[in-house]
Amino acid sequence: MKNTSKFSFSLILLYSLSLLAAGCCLAGAQNKSLGSSRTVFDVGVVLDLRTPLGKMSESCISMALADFYTAHTNYTTQLKLHWRDSNQDNVDTASMALDLLNNVQVKAILGPQTSSQVQFVAEVGNKANVPILSFSSTSPLLSTIQTPYFTRTALSDSCQVKAIAAVVKAFEWREVVQVCQDNPNGYGITPYLTDALQEVEARVPYRSVISHLMTDDQIAQELYKMETMQTRVFIVHLSPSLSSRLFLKANEIGMMSEGYVWIITYGLANHLDSMNSSVIQSMQGVLGVKPYFPKSKELDNFTVRWKRKFFNENPNLDRVKLNIFGLWAYDTVWALAKAVEKVQKTRLGVSAMGPKLRDVILKTNFNGLSGQFNLNNGQLESSAFEIVNVIGKGDRVVGFWTPIQGLNKKLNANKKTYSTAKVDLNQIIWPGEPMSVPKGWVIPTSGKKLKIGVPKTSGFAGFVHYELDPETNQTKFWGYSIEVFQAAVDRLPYAIEYEFTVYQDADGKPKGSYNDLIDQVYFKNYDAVVGDVTITANRTRFVDFTLPYTESGVKMLVLAKENESKAWIFSKPLRLDMWLMTGFFFFFTGFVVWALEHRVNDEFRGPPHHQICVMLWFSLSTLVFAHRERLVHSGSKFVVIVWVFVVWILTSSYTASFTSLLTIQRLQPTINKIDDLAKNGHNVGYMRGSYVFDLLKSFKVEETKLKPYTRAEEYAEALSSGTVVAIVDEMPYIRLFLAKNGNCEKYKMVGPIYHSAGFGFVFPKGSPLVPELSREVLSVTESGIKDNQAQWMGQQTTCGEQPTTAESNSLTLDSFWVLFLITGATSCLALFNYMLSFLYAHRHVLFNHDSNIPFRKRLIAIIRRLDERDLSHHSFIRRARISSGSMELVRGHHGNSPPTDGSVEQEPTSSNPNRRDWVVVTEVEDDTQHFHTLNHASLARRRWNMLYRAWRFRNRYAHLHV
């Protein structure tokens, strides 16, 4: 039974296997039949097939071709590859390309492998109208514009320079040395990298060119040369084989230790996994950039299959690993196969095949193993780069860089701004494994001290002073400039050895001017200059300065004289325009108040001369707030409130200015302007060797009038004797002179007449010490060194700080025009409103319908009305009330003369023009005792005043008829 079961199972298994074999044979026959029916498209492949990269590319291209037509069984075209080995020789590469074009008549060429090989093949393809697709030539020198049939299906080296520059910017390295290969591939990146570094304020002081023909000893000599330099940041752009030799030697001579920074380009970073373990060990701490490609299942599956195929065919190359160049080779085959299928459907002739195929290839855009495979402007478009750090047996990703976000720890992070901050990178292990970021610059290892020049001075020892110590036979240096420099150097995180050297000849005299001393730095005779050296624009063309450590400005030192004009000192606080404007508004405000008050206020009435006096008195009395007139009109009250506020500000400002003026009025400078020196032909003193000499000539002062001096004592003697009328020098020198050689009673400091940047320390152009020391100089000058500044430079004196002329303290109209505008607008508005109301109330007088009355008489009548009392105003109404009697209106009196009992003439009535009504106002006093005390004269005046006021009332009560 068991045997029967086993026999049955064997028959079934045998039958199944036979069916499977038959199916496979049938499928193979069908594929063979389909393949034979496809149109063959000849493609040449030129690679260095004996190199690891060439072997890896060969396997990737073969697998790509098989995978493509397995996935696209319906395609009617099929690529047929014709392989050629270029033997790593440019001439052989050219001959292989010509053979493929002439003998095989290929319609496209994949390769060659290096940029130098592609340069000739691209020219040939351009003449033959045959597309050349290279997935490994990265030199930017290969122009797709000059050779339009060349397509780079890899990233150009220029795509990575901004990522490298972002790393340099993140760690604030100011100098970088480029290490490039002596071939077109090495030279191609140089201009792009230099420009990118300049954008982040980093410069390239040296470029090291290394050839594959150099021996290891020659490479070591070049490294020793780089070691003696100050820069410690190196960007390496070499082939993998040459880079291996370089890093082995660098590690051997100690240049892979603490303080060094090495950055490699992606051409080398992509081969790290394939390099020898000893080379990787010598590259510990190196930074690099690599094109980013996303992980996917298809990529993992391909990687497994590629390893199986590659190591079966190349068992001796166990260190070779699949990298981005292999993926680009794979995607290039797919791009070409897709383009050929599209072109073949159009059924073009042979002559039109090349241009059409090129145009279709340039429009390629699909998602391949290497990511988005998008050909833009004849080359692959970049997306993102990985920042890697060589650690252990390989590399570790420490961050990413994209053109939009800059540096970032994670790709596709939600960040909208471009960043070059080091915090956007993960922890980096530097060469020598230090905890802190390398400075990128150190003192040369040769042990040479910095030779620092010190100017030879004799008159102003507060800045630089020195003397020979007889015991040690060494020169000691001190002074404010020396102390600031030493304090700043001591704050640096690394030690700097230096020695001061006085710029003098054998006789102890200065060798030249300050410009000559600065030239010594430019000609590299000195490493720096420390002293009282002024920062000027012309000097910065040849050397670099640190930030200034003193205040700036060129001023004049002149003798002080007693001010003889004291009688009119009270007028100095205000300038002429201010006096005129203030006076005008005094009169204008008085006029406005009079105009508003004289019809309703008896205090502003009377004869013309009395009204003018009251108007002037009221306006001027507001200056001391002593006006006594009672204001009645609401408009005038508003005007006076605003005007009193303006007067209060004016008087306060005048008092402050006058007080300040009295403190400087006693002593005045003999010269106030630099123009007076040139205009009057005066002699002018200056410090010998200073740039002030050229400055004075630019002010058109004759050279024969310029007198050089070297000591502060000579300044005082020249001014006192009248040899010169002024000393023109920088403000620190003048302060030092006033503090130690003069006093505020004898000399005055006038200016500034020219603005300079102050004193700074001099270094060669591009020295990395400049930004380092500048930061420390700021810290030093803001801290306790200020006490030393007062000690050395005499900052305890305040001579020359106050204004030297009365005009400098005078108040101008520019400071008060808004106040005048406010009070003027207020007065005009009140006056306009008053006149508008008056004209409206008396419009029947001005616009009378009686044509017999001329307009001139109407105008005279309205002017007279304007001068009359306004008895309708509430102030007159209150005063006209009867104290304890009654007001009697007498009507019915007719005649041409007013009654003698106090009647007042009224206007003719409308009903009877010949009739006149009279109004008599009689006031009866109840206070009999008071009435009897009045004499007859007073009683008469009182009565007539009452009658006069009653007569004014008639205009308002004309409609009341008896």
PDB file of C-alpha atoms in Angstrom, residues 9 207 252 299 544 798 882:
ATOM      1  CA  PHE A   9       3.106  10.631  -5.735  1.00  0.00           C
ATOM      2  CA  ARG A 207      45.432  76.207  -3.905  1.00  0.00           C
ATOM      3  CA  GLU A 252      51.664  59.810   8.694  1.00  0.00           C
ATOM      4  CA  LEU A 299      16.633  49.567  -4.715  1.00  0.00           C
ATOM      5  CA  ASP A 544      43.413  94.895   7.136  1.00  0.00           C
ATOM      6  CA  THR A 798      36.685 117.342  30.236  1.00  0.00           C
ATOM      7  CA  ILE A 882     -30.985 147.932  37.028  1.00  0.00           C
TER       8      ILE A 882
END
